[in-house]
C-alpha cells in the first residue's frame, strides 16, 4: 500500500491496544536488600566469544546484573558448545540443567514455528518495529505465555542485530533459476523460504561456515552482517555479497530463564534481569549499526562485489514467505493465534513508518 | 549519495571507532547491599501527566529504580511547572536545587547549540541512528563531557519519541512563499530553520498550544506526533497535518542528574539509574511507534487533511539547516567539535542503513 492510500484502509483493525502496558511480569515478592542471597549462575549462550558484539552483549548483561546487586548475583556467560551446543540453549534451560541462556529463538522452529516471532520473520518487522510489537503491541505477553506453557521458560528481549544482510554467494545470483539446487547455509524461516525457491538448505554452526564455503561444500551462506561476517572471513570464501537481508529485517536475541529458577529469585534480582535485558537491547543494536558501516566499507574496498537481490528474487521470496505462513496457520492453531495478531500490528506500524520516517529517509537518500 | 555510489566514498573517515565502549561511566565505589542509604528524590520533568507516554516514561524509570533497590531509592516525578517550568529543568538540576530531571536537551539551545545533539537536529539521525551515535559512536561521551564542564550535570538517554510529525497548519502550505510571516510554535533548531525560511517562531509551552492555535494567535504548531497531538486537541484547532517531521527524525529525551549528587550515590544506585534509563529508552520508542499508527487513523477518519511537505519546502529547509550548522560551527568551537564528529558518523550510518534496511523498506512499501 502506498502511503497516499492511507485513508482507504484507515479504519482497519483493533490490534496494538495493549499499548500502555509494556510487558513486565510483576515481581513475585519484595525483599529487603540486606538479606539478598548470593547466586552464581552459569549462562549457556549460542555465541563464540570471537563474535564480540553478540557474546559481548551477554557479558554486558551479566556485568550489569552483578553491579545492580552489589556483586551478589553473578552470571557467567559461557561460549556456545560449553554448556550446550549453539542451538540447544533452550533445551538445557527448559530442563533446568542450566538456569539461564542467551540465544535466538528462531533456532528452535523445529519445536514450533511460533519461535520465529521471537527473532524475526522474512518480510517481517524492522528492529524498531519488533520492539514496538514486543514491548507495546502485546507481542511479548503472547510469547511469554507460549514459552511458559511449552518450555517452562520465561524470556526477555536482550539485543537486536539490526537489519541483516542477504548473504554470501560464490557466484552471481540474478534470478530464481540461479538459485536452483544451490547449497546454502541459512537457518529459520528464511531457510524455509529459500527451500521453497529451490535451494538445498544446510544447517551449519557459525564456526564451520567459513570452511564449508571455502571448500565448496556449500555455495552460499548467511550469518549476520558486514562486521560479524568479516570476522568469520566469509569474504575470503565467496565474492558476492547481497542485500537486503529480507529474511531478517530486525532479529531479536533473548535471555531465557528456567521458570522454576525465575520464581525463586527475589524481586530485586528479577528487576535486575529485566532492566539489564532492556538496556542491552538498545546497546547491541547501536553497536551493530555503528560497526557495520565501517566493515562494509572495508569489504567493498577489498574486492567484495556488493549487489542488490533482483526484483524477481525479492518478489518470489515474498510470495513464498506468505504462502508458508498461511499454510502453517491453517494447520497450527498456536502459530495462527500469534500470526493473526502480528499481521494486524505489522500493517499498522508499517503504515505509520511509511507515512512519516520513511518519507524523510527517502528524501535524505535522494539529497545527500 | 545513492547507495549504488557506495564504492566511491567508501574510504571516508575514521569516526565511530569508539564502538565497543558503550558510554557508561564507571561506578565510583562498591557498596554492600546491606548498608545502602534510603533516598527520596523529587524529579523535575518537562511533561504534563496527561502526556502519558512522556510522563509515564519518567514514572516507569522511577519505578524500576525503586524496584532495583528494594524500595530504598525512591524517585518521584513531578509535572512540568511544579519544581521548575518545562524548559528550566536543566537549570534547577545544574544549581542543585533539584537532584534529578527528565527533559529534552534541545530546550536549552539558548545556552549552547551543542544541546541540540542530545535530542535531534533537522535532517539528522533517526531514533536507531541516534542510539548508534550515542551508545556506540562516541556521542554520549562527548556530550557527557560537555554537560559536566558546562552545567555540573551528568545525563543518560532515557526515551525517544521516534520520528515526529511535521506539524499542524490552519491553511494549506504548498511553497516557501506560503510560509512567509506565519506564526508557528516550534522549538529548537527546527525553529531556527523555520525562522530562516520566513516563519515568525513562537515559544509556547505544550499546555498553551491548543488555545493559541484555536484563537488564531498562531497559524501553526508542532508538538510530537499523532498520539500526543490528538491528546492536546490540535486537530480541533487546525485542519492540515504535514509530514515528515524533518526537524526531529528521532528525538531523545534524557535523565539529567546533578553531578555532586551523582558522585555521592553508591555504585548500585548509579547502576540502577543507567540500567533503568537504558530500558525506558527502548520502551518509550516502542510505545510511540505502536500508538501513533492508531492515532493517525483516527485523525484521518475524523477529517484531518494529511499531506506531505512539498519538495520545494523540503529542499529549502535542508539547505537552510546546513547553512545554519556551518555558520554556527565557524563561530563556536564547542559546537564545531561535536558537529564534525557527528557529520562523519551520520554519513557512515546513513550509507549502511540506505544500503540494507532502507532498500528492504522500499521493497515492502511498494509490495504490501
XYZ file of C-alpha atoms in Angstrom:
736
model
C 0.000 0.000 0.000
C 1.252 3.398 -0.918
C 1.183 5.944 1.881
C -1.102 8.083 -0.243
C -3.711 5.348 0.153
C -3.664 5.798 3.909
C -7.224 6.957 4.030
C -8.571 3.905 2.263
C -7.517 1.403 4.876
C -7.511 3.719 7.828
C -10.436 2.059 9.532
C -8.642 -1.254 9.830
C -8.206 -3.414 12.831
C -8.023 -3.160 16.553
C -4.624 -4.557 17.470
C -1.857 -2.931 19.456
C -4.295 -1.730 22.038
C -2.319 -3.311 24.861
C -0.056 -0.323 24.358
C 0.437 1.272 27.718
C 1.321 -1.984 29.395
C 4.910 -2.689 28.477
C 5.306 -6.365 29.104
C 6.865 -6.740 32.529
C 5.828 -9.613 34.740
C 5.170 -8.453 38.252
C 7.882 -9.348 40.752
C 6.772 -12.252 42.871
C 7.909 -10.913 46.218
C 9.639 -7.990 47.876
C 12.910 -8.421 49.681
C 14.936 -6.226 51.931
C 18.331 -5.594 50.355
C 20.066 -6.816 53.460
C 19.092 -10.457 53.126
C 19.617 -11.000 49.400
C 21.100 -14.390 48.532
C 24.444 -14.929 46.841
C 23.892 -16.645 43.485
C 26.371 -17.879 40.923
C 24.708 -18.809 37.627
C 26.345 -20.256 34.557
C 24.745 -18.953 31.338
C 24.606 -21.018 28.156
C 24.952 -18.909 25.000
C 24.814 -19.553 21.275
C 27.869 -17.401 20.564
C 31.584 -17.787 20.204
C 33.453 -15.065 22.173
C 35.132 -14.017 18.892
C 31.774 -12.507 17.932
C 32.390 -9.652 20.318
C 29.057 -7.859 19.884
C 26.895 -10.951 20.411
C 28.963 -12.541 23.169
C 29.822 -9.083 24.489
C 26.118 -8.360 24.910
C 25.715 -11.468 27.077
C 28.717 -10.293 29.108
C 27.401 -6.733 29.400
C 24.064 -8.076 30.615
C 25.801 -10.228 33.228
C 28.059 -7.358 34.336
C 25.095 -5.051 34.844
C 23.152 -7.616 36.857
C 26.176 -8.103 39.077
C 26.683 -4.351 39.520
C 22.992 -3.866 40.308
C 23.159 -6.432 43.100
C 26.404 -5.460 44.789
C 28.093 -8.474 43.211
C 25.737 -10.919 44.910
C 24.043 -12.205 41.737
C 26.852 -13.377 39.493
C 26.135 -14.686 35.992
C 28.909 -16.165 33.848
C 28.289 -16.381 30.077
C 29.770 -19.491 28.517
C 30.534 -19.912 24.835
C 28.283 -21.975 22.585
C 29.320 -25.621 22.928
C 30.442 -25.413 26.554
C 27.165 -25.978 28.386
C 25.102 -26.735 25.294
C 25.552 -26.508 21.554
C 24.629 -23.186 19.983
C 21.183 -24.444 19.044
C 20.396 -26.363 22.244
C 20.364 -23.488 24.733
C 16.582 -23.610 25.071
C 16.727 -27.330 25.804
C 19.103 -27.063 28.746
C 17.256 -24.050 30.166
C 13.913 -25.794 29.739
C 15.122 -28.918 31.523
C 16.663 -26.885 34.322
C 20.156 -28.239 33.656
C 21.256 -24.596 33.177
C 19.289 -21.724 34.788
C 19.784 -19.073 32.084
C 20.693 -18.723 28.422
C 21.286 -16.092 25.719
C 20.205 -17.250 22.285
C 17.972 -16.614 19.264
C 14.504 -18.123 19.491
C 14.308 -18.978 15.784
C 16.970 -21.643 16.284
C 14.087 -23.634 17.774
C 11.464 -23.506 14.998
C 11.840 -27.285 14.810
C 9.808 -27.337 18.046
C 7.279 -24.734 16.826
C 7.196 -22.042 14.168
C 5.949 -19.694 16.913
C 9.619 -19.440 17.887
C 10.289 -17.394 14.757
C 8.313 -14.450 16.154
C 10.796 -14.025 18.999
C 13.579 -13.345 16.495
C 12.421 -12.278 13.034
C 10.322 -13.438 10.097
C 11.071 -12.922 6.398
C 9.486 -9.625 5.284
C 8.534 -9.019 8.911
C 9.426 -6.267 11.348
C 12.457 -3.990 11.460
C 14.316 -3.687 14.770
C 12.270 -0.700 15.946
C 9.013 -2.313 14.773
C 9.964 -5.543 16.532
C 10.498 -3.590 19.765
C 7.166 -1.847 19.243
C 5.404 -5.187 18.818
C 7.164 -6.870 21.741
C 7.034 -4.057 24.299
C 3.881 -2.164 23.337
C 1.906 -4.266 20.878
C 1.194 -7.283 23.048
C 3.855 -9.485 21.423
C 5.931 -10.223 24.481
C 2.910 -11.222 26.582
C 1.804 -13.654 23.866
C 5.277 -15.161 23.524
C 5.882 -15.353 27.285
C 2.652 -17.262 27.703
C 3.749 -19.672 24.973
C 7.262 -20.187 26.395
C 5.894 -20.753 29.889
C 3.367 -23.378 28.895
C 5.534 -25.121 26.306
C 9.032 -24.975 27.816
C 8.692 -23.830 31.448
C 10.835 -20.843 30.436
C 10.456 -17.069 30.689
C 12.284 -14.899 28.172
C 13.207 -11.229 27.738
C 14.405 -9.447 24.587
C 18.097 -8.738 25.173
C 19.672 -7.452 21.989
C 18.966 -6.937 18.313
C 21.389 -7.279 15.418
C 19.529 -4.622 13.428
C 18.770 -5.457 9.789
C 20.906 -8.307 8.499
C 22.488 -8.723 5.092
C 21.388 -11.037 2.284
C 24.341 -13.410 2.429
C 27.398 -14.550 0.505
C 27.421 -16.423 -2.792
C 30.311 -17.945 -4.705
C 28.729 -16.825 -7.990
C 26.324 -14.136 -9.161
C 22.628 -14.695 -8.481
C 20.347 -12.847 -10.861
C 17.205 -14.933 -10.993
C 15.225 -17.613 -9.231
C 16.636 -20.036 -11.792
C 20.131 -19.261 -10.478
C 19.056 -20.441 -7.023
C 18.026 -23.956 -8.141
C 19.998 -26.629 -6.339
C 22.356 -24.184 -4.603
C 23.534 -25.425 -1.231
C 23.101 -22.573 1.247
C 23.567 -22.263 4.994
C 20.530 -20.363 6.221
C 18.526 -21.095 9.406
C 14.996 -20.304 10.474
C 12.101 -19.417 8.233
C 14.488 -17.740 5.795
C 15.751 -21.255 5.114
C 12.199 -22.486 4.617
C 11.571 -19.771 2.028
C 14.854 -20.469 0.258
C 13.947 -24.146 0.224
C 10.610 -23.300 -1.401
C 12.590 -21.387 -4.038
C 14.679 -24.470 -4.891
C 17.696 -24.010 -2.602
C 19.140 -27.005 -0.717
C 19.198 -25.616 2.801
C 22.048 -26.632 5.126
C 22.281 -26.189 8.883
C 25.854 -25.431 9.888
C 27.026 -23.704 13.116
C 28.720 -20.315 12.760
C 32.165 -21.710 13.439
C 32.025 -24.089 10.472
C 30.588 -21.793 7.814
C 33.897 -20.480 6.506
C 35.402 -23.857 5.820
C 32.251 -25.220 4.201
C 32.018 -22.208 1.943
C 35.709 -22.130 1.096
C 35.888 -25.790 0.137
C 32.744 -25.504 -1.956
C 30.825 -27.925 0.284
C 28.220 -25.160 0.212
C 27.641 -22.482 -2.441
C 26.243 -19.757 -0.231
C 25.819 -18.749 3.405
C 24.326 -16.054 5.545
C 25.486 -15.123 9.016
C 24.736 -11.647 10.421
C 26.088 -8.566 8.690
C 29.316 -6.983 7.494
C 31.047 -6.804 10.889
C 30.451 -10.389 12.005
C 30.665 -11.843 8.519
C 34.102 -10.279 8.116
C 35.157 -11.782 11.454
C 34.242 -15.248 10.146
C 36.229 -14.467 6.970
C 33.265 -15.186 4.696
C 34.503 -12.602 2.189
C 37.593 -14.745 1.658
C 35.449 -17.724 0.731
C 32.838 -16.062 -1.515
C 32.981 -12.988 -3.721
C 29.363 -11.820 -3.967
C 27.551 -10.098 -1.113
C 23.804 -9.459 -1.441
C 21.355 -7.089 0.236
C 18.854 -6.687 1.719
C 18.583 -9.468 4.298
C 14.882 -9.888 3.592
C 14.629 -12.878 5.906
C 15.808 -10.955 8.989
C 14.745 -7.295 8.991
C 15.414 -6.848 12.740
C 16.251 -10.013 14.687
C 15.965 -10.003 18.468
C 18.170 -12.161 20.672
C 16.890 -13.038 24.099
C 17.593 -14.062 27.664
C 15.846 -17.318 28.553
C 15.418 -18.396 32.182
C 14.062 -21.600 33.642
C 10.720 -20.648 35.152
C 11.291 -22.507 38.442
C 14.578 -20.668 38.900
C 12.908 -17.360 37.976
C 10.156 -17.871 40.534
C 12.732 -18.461 43.258
C 14.509 -15.123 42.620
C 13.959 -12.164 44.954
C 12.180 -9.224 43.358
C 15.376 -7.149 43.078
C 17.047 -9.868 41.028
C 14.040 -10.246 38.738
C 14.114 -6.499 38.252
C 17.856 -6.549 37.618
C 17.379 -9.104 34.840
C 14.585 -7.150 33.183
C 16.333 -3.785 33.362
C 19.673 -5.149 32.157
C 17.994 -7.032 29.300
C 16.164 -3.865 28.256
C 19.366 -1.855 28.349
C 21.415 -4.256 26.212
C 18.536 -4.432 23.758
C 19.413 -0.821 22.869
C 23.163 -1.033 23.094
C 23.560 -4.146 20.932
C 21.583 -2.679 18.025
C 23.539 0.560 18.481
C 26.841 -1.297 18.239
C 25.836 -3.174 15.100
C 24.503 -0.062 13.384
C 27.784 1.629 14.217
C 30.283 -1.055 13.201
C 28.540 -2.499 10.150
C 29.063 0.648 8.091
C 32.812 0.602 8.634
C 33.026 -3.115 7.933
C 31.036 -2.806 4.719
C 33.467 -0.128 3.531
C 36.407 -2.420 4.212
C 34.751 -5.343 2.423
C 33.954 -3.307 -0.674
C 37.456 -1.825 -0.685
C 38.991 -5.296 -0.570
C 37.077 -6.557 -3.579
C 33.729 -7.878 -2.367
C 31.055 -7.371 -5.031
C 28.067 -5.743 -3.311
C 24.733 -6.232 -5.107
C 21.009 -5.962 -4.539
C 18.820 -9.014 -4.986
C 16.891 -8.728 -8.231
C 13.255 -7.740 -8.031
C 12.371 -11.177 -9.443
C 14.014 -12.917 -6.477
C 12.544 -10.461 -3.958
C 9.029 -10.914 -5.347
C 9.294 -14.698 -5.449
C 10.626 -14.803 -1.898
C 7.849 -12.551 -0.626
C 5.126 -14.656 -2.228
C 6.629 -17.909 -0.917
C 7.054 -16.470 2.576
C 3.400 -15.547 2.967
C 2.278 -18.817 1.342
C 4.275 -20.660 4.006
C 2.803 -18.565 6.829
C -0.754 -19.109 5.574
C -0.204 -22.843 5.198
C 1.254 -23.115 8.690
C -1.559 -21.011 10.153
C -4.125 -23.354 8.647
C -2.624 -26.381 10.423
C -1.172 -24.945 13.669
C -3.576 -23.026 15.928
C -0.767 -21.757 18.195
C 1.038 -20.265 15.203
C -2.189 -18.839 13.779
C -3.131 -17.051 17.007
C 0.107 -15.085 17.119
C 0.409 -14.694 13.339
C -3.023 -13.066 13.053
C -2.261 -10.562 15.824
C 1.223 -9.916 14.395
C -0.098 -9.275 10.861
C -2.525 -6.612 12.086
C 0.207 -4.938 14.105
C 2.643 -5.149 11.184
C 0.217 -3.452 8.803
C -0.425 -0.586 11.202
C 3.173 0.086 12.229
C 4.281 -0.092 8.597
C 1.665 2.485 7.608
C 2.869 4.787 10.356
C 6.545 4.341 9.478
C 5.975 4.633 5.727
C 3.997 7.830 6.196
C 6.470 9.603 8.390
C 10.014 8.327 8.973
C 10.306 6.533 5.662
C 9.332 9.567 3.608
C 12.079 11.548 5.372
C 14.606 8.765 4.701
C 13.597 8.754 1.032
C 14.260 12.473 0.873
C 17.575 12.199 2.703
C 18.799 9.388 0.468
C 17.952 11.414 -2.638
C 19.577 14.580 -1.250
C 22.860 13.764 0.446
C 24.530 9.815 -2.246
C 22.816 6.899 -3.884
C 23.615 3.510 -2.429
C 24.955 2.485 -5.825
C 27.744 5.037 -5.306
C 28.849 3.260 -2.171
C 32.234 2.360 -3.607
C 33.119 5.953 -4.462
C 33.111 7.260 -0.939
C 33.873 4.045 0.816
C 37.281 5.148 2.025
C 35.851 8.003 4.054
C 36.549 8.898 7.610
C 37.615 7.309 10.823
C 34.771 8.100 13.212
C 32.709 5.712 15.244
C 35.759 3.790 16.292
C 34.899 4.135 19.962
C 32.446 1.421 19.136
C 32.946 -1.312 21.643
C 32.867 1.073 24.584
C 29.230 1.839 25.162
C 29.271 5.005 27.181
C 28.928 4.022 30.822
C 30.791 5.969 33.467
C 32.462 3.664 35.925
C 30.739 3.430 39.301
C 32.635 5.432 41.863
C 32.550 2.896 44.673
C 31.272 -0.528 45.628
C 28.799 -0.973 48.416
C 27.464 -3.965 50.212
C 23.709 -4.177 49.692
C 23.156 -4.275 53.414
C 24.228 -0.700 54.118
C 22.583 1.129 51.219
C 21.109 4.521 52.157
C 17.435 5.416 51.933
C 16.983 8.247 49.435
C 13.881 10.165 48.424
C 14.449 12.315 45.337
C 11.996 14.672 43.705
C 12.379 14.707 39.904
C 11.620 17.781 37.810
C 10.136 16.914 34.416
C 9.087 18.853 31.323
C 5.852 16.907 30.918
C 2.248 17.164 31.941
C 0.950 13.817 33.291
C -1.757 13.908 30.607
C 1.009 13.052 28.125
C 1.028 9.503 29.367
C 3.916 8.191 27.275
C 6.334 11.013 28.153
C 5.370 11.386 31.803
C 4.773 7.645 32.004
C 8.364 7.049 30.907
C 9.630 9.182 33.802
C 7.380 7.163 36.132
C 8.489 3.842 34.681
C 12.130 4.858 35.131
C 11.461 5.829 38.758
C 9.524 2.616 39.432
C 12.323 0.461 38.098
C 14.976 2.260 40.150
C 12.868 1.721 43.253
C 12.304 -1.955 42.459
C 16.015 -2.458 41.778
C 16.918 -1.083 45.188
C 14.348 -2.801 47.362
C 12.431 0.460 47.611
C 15.344 2.288 49.227
C 15.995 4.725 46.342
C 12.696 6.456 45.735
C 12.313 8.972 42.893
C 9.084 10.935 42.442
C 8.469 12.519 39.024
C 6.761 15.910 39.261
C 4.877 17.565 36.417
C 6.395 20.424 34.454
C 5.774 23.625 36.408
C 5.856 22.069 39.861
C 9.581 22.153 40.623
C 10.582 24.109 37.534
C 8.926 25.194 34.315
C 9.082 22.709 31.444
C 12.112 24.443 29.951
C 14.022 25.129 33.178
C 14.656 21.562 34.318
C 18.350 21.786 33.432
C 18.682 24.987 35.463
C 17.371 23.544 38.717
C 19.391 20.336 38.287
C 22.511 22.309 37.452
C 22.137 24.513 40.530
C 21.472 21.516 42.757
C 18.037 22.805 43.765
C 16.633 19.529 42.407
C 18.819 16.386 42.149
C 17.310 14.840 39.003
C 15.255 15.776 35.943
C 13.658 14.263 32.839
C 13.638 16.634 29.883
C 14.736 17.261 26.298
C 18.169 18.810 25.928
C 17.211 20.935 22.904
C 15.013 23.079 25.149
C 18.340 24.574 26.242
C 19.920 25.598 22.916
C 19.744 29.169 24.232
C 22.721 28.191 26.408
C 24.559 26.366 23.611
C 23.599 24.812 20.292
C 25.508 21.713 21.454
C 22.344 20.899 23.404
C 20.578 20.089 20.136
C 22.713 16.961 19.677
C 21.267 15.412 22.828
C 17.785 15.475 21.273
C 17.693 15.795 17.484
C 18.795 18.071 14.655
C 16.850 18.856 11.481
C 17.788 16.287 8.807
C 19.830 14.487 11.447
C 19.591 10.994 12.890
C 16.629 8.637 13.144
C 15.932 7.060 16.548
C 18.063 3.980 15.831
C 20.862 6.102 14.340
C 20.733 8.422 17.351
C 21.157 5.412 19.651
C 24.021 4.177 17.494
C 25.757 7.553 17.758
C 25.136 7.971 21.490
C 25.914 4.438 22.669
C 28.459 3.209 20.140
C 29.647 6.177 18.096
C 31.234 8.254 20.849
C 28.329 10.712 21.068
C 27.385 10.176 24.687
C 30.982 10.552 25.903
C 31.303 13.851 24.045
C 28.008 15.154 25.402
C 28.666 13.955 28.950
C 31.983 15.798 28.972
C 30.199 18.933 27.794
C 27.365 18.686 30.342
C 29.815 18.058 33.185
C 32.037 21.016 32.426
C 29.272 23.425 31.489
C 26.444 22.531 33.886
C 27.868 20.189 36.550
C 25.340 17.653 35.291
C 25.550 14.054 34.048
C 22.880 12.825 31.649
C 21.640 9.498 30.247
C 19.375 8.895 27.236
C 16.034 7.809 28.694
C 13.448 7.674 25.959
C 12.888 8.535 22.321
C 9.685 9.730 20.680
C 10.646 8.080 17.380
C 10.224 10.221 14.249
C 7.954 13.194 14.848
C 5.373 14.703 12.520
C 5.669 17.929 10.543
C 3.080 19.909 12.469
C -0.357 21.456 12.182
C -1.367 24.393 9.955
C -4.606 26.298 9.762
C -4.256 26.521 5.977
C -2.529 24.604 3.207
C 1.212 25.103 2.803
C 2.475 24.385 -0.686
C 5.538 26.574 -1.077
C 8.154 28.565 0.814
C 6.137 31.670 -0.122
C 3.211 30.247 1.890
C 5.427 30.177 4.990
C 6.242 33.887 4.944
C 5.127 35.622 8.119
C 3.309 32.597 9.523
C 3.374 32.465 13.295
C 4.404 28.949 14.308
C 5.139 27.277 17.624
C 8.300 25.250 17.037
C 11.270 24.931 19.437
C 14.911 24.038 18.966
C 16.873 24.186 15.734
C 13.725 23.348 13.784
C 12.532 26.775 14.845
C 15.804 28.337 13.708
C 15.384 26.768 10.263
C 11.742 27.847 10.043
C 12.825 31.349 11.023
C 15.398 31.365 8.215
C 12.550 30.399 5.854
C 10.494 33.427 6.898
C 8.361 31.990 9.710
C 7.775 34.018 12.907
C 8.782 31.463 15.504
C 6.897 31.389 18.824
C 7.870 29.613 22.029
C 4.774 28.325 23.797
C 4.591 25.507 26.388
C 2.695 22.367 25.406
C -0.271 23.210 27.607
C -0.946 26.500 25.819
C -0.598 25.389 22.206
C -4.218 24.406 21.658
C -5.665 27.725 22.758
C -3.125 29.782 20.791
C -3.835 27.780 17.674
C -7.588 27.783 18.098
C -7.846 31.529 18.615
C -5.571 32.218 15.672
C -2.887 33.788 17.874
C -0.612 31.393 15.981
C -1.078 29.892 12.497
C 0.798 26.637 13.021
C 2.301 24.440 15.705
C 4.226 21.248 16.129
C 4.212 19.071 19.210
C 5.171 15.376 18.954
C 3.153 13.040 16.765
C -0.394 11.794 16.202
C -0.935 10.297 19.649
C 0.214 13.269 21.738
C -1.036 15.868 19.257
C -4.512 14.342 19.470
C -4.323 14.478 23.272
C -3.688 18.238 23.064
C -6.622 18.514 20.644
C -4.531 20.184 17.952
C -6.679 18.590 15.238
C -9.638 20.572 16.552
C -7.730 23.836 16.096
C -6.078 23.247 12.706
C -7.118 21.172 9.710
C -3.855 20.394 7.917
C -1.319 17.887 9.215
C 2.073 17.645 7.484
C 4.787 15.003 7.303
C 7.607 14.251 7.656
C 8.860 15.944 10.823
C 12.157 16.802 9.141
C 13.327 18.768 12.181
C 13.108 15.798 14.565
C 13.875 12.451 12.920
C 14.453 10.658 16.250
C 14.468 12.856 19.368
C 15.956 11.519 22.575
C 14.723 12.605 25.996
C 17.104 12.259 28.898
C 17.647 11.890 32.613
C 19.790 14.727 33.993
C 21.433 14.449 37.426
C 23.368 16.999 39.418
C 26.971 15.768 39.329
C 27.616 16.290 43.049
C 24.530 14.209 43.853
C 25.610 11.567 41.319
C 29.060 11.284 42.849
C 27.561 10.694 46.285
C 25.469 7.720 45.091
C 26.550 4.164 45.891
C 27.517 2.102 42.865
C 24.288 0.079 42.928
C 22.221 3.242 42.650
C 24.345 4.595 39.797
C 23.888 1.278 38.047
C 20.157 1.306 38.726
C 19.879 4.722 37.050
C 21.851 3.661 33.994
C 20.048 0.352 33.510
C 16.581 1.846 34.028
C 17.367 4.735 31.667
C 18.569 2.290 29.016
C 15.470 0.168 29.402
C 12.969 3.045 29.063
C 14.909 4.266 26.047
C 13.574 1.164 24.247
C 10.111 1.040 25.741
C 9.213 4.698 25.098
C 10.066 4.490 21.376
C 8.172 1.187 21.242
C 5.086 2.796 22.772
C 5.135 5.736 20.367
C 5.646 3.527 17.322
C 2.715 1.455 18.495
C 0.179 4.157 19.387
C 0.934 6.704 16.657
C -0.413 4.488 13.909
C -3.776 4.091 15.614
C -3.990 7.806 16.406
C -3.183 8.784 12.823
C -6.007 6.556 11.617
C -8.425 8.271 13.993
C -7.267 11.733 12.928
C -7.655 10.991 9.223
C -11.055 9.394 9.818
C -12.242 12.493 11.659
C -11.340 14.873 8.858
C -7.698 15.879 9.294
C -6.056 16.533 5.916
C -2.790 14.590 5.880
C -0.193 15.905 3.413
C 3.491 15.681 2.611
C 5.599 18.817 2.599
C 6.352 19.848 -0.965
C 9.801 19.070 -2.322
C 10.397 22.833 -2.597
C 9.904 23.295 1.152
C 11.948 20.198 1.990
C 14.844 21.318 -0.199
C 14.792 24.874 1.158
C 14.700 23.612 4.745
C 17.585 21.239 4.141
C 19.770 23.946 2.611
C 18.984 26.401 5.424
C 19.635 23.793 8.101
C 23.140 23.015 6.928
C 23.889 26.726 6.334
C 22.965 27.355 9.957
C 25.144 24.476 11.206
C 28.118 25.651 9.155
C 27.718 29.225 10.339
C 27.491 28.123 13.974
C 30.488 25.825 13.585
C 32.564 28.722 12.275
C 31.919 30.789 15.404
C 31.517 28.193 18.190
C 34.396 25.749 18.699
C 32.416 23.570 21.126
C 29.642 23.152 18.564
C 32.121 22.537 15.769
C 33.952 19.760 17.644
C 30.812 17.705 18.081
C 29.278 18.672 14.739
C 32.324 17.470 12.789
C 32.350 14.101 14.567
C 28.566 13.789 14.210
C 28.622 14.547 10.470
C 31.143 11.781 9.808
C 29.113 9.324 11.857
C 25.889 10.430 10.173
C 27.305 9.828 6.691
C 28.506 6.358 7.540
C 25.404 5.145 9.378
C 23.198 6.539 6.619
C 25.192 4.657 3.980
C 24.793 1.438 5.938
C 21.069 1.961 6.521
C 20.387 3.080 2.942
C 22.184 0.041 1.550
C 20.469 -2.543 3.654
C 17.395 -1.787 5.778
C 16.150 1.051 3.614
C 16.216 -0.975 0.406
C 14.075 -3.610 2.142
C 11.647 -0.938 3.362
C 11.409 0.438 -0.186
C 10.504 -3.014 -1.434
C 7.987 -3.602 1.346
C 6.278 -0.267 0.784
C 5.957 -0.994 -2.920
C 4.656 -4.536 -2.312
C 2.149 -4.580 0.509
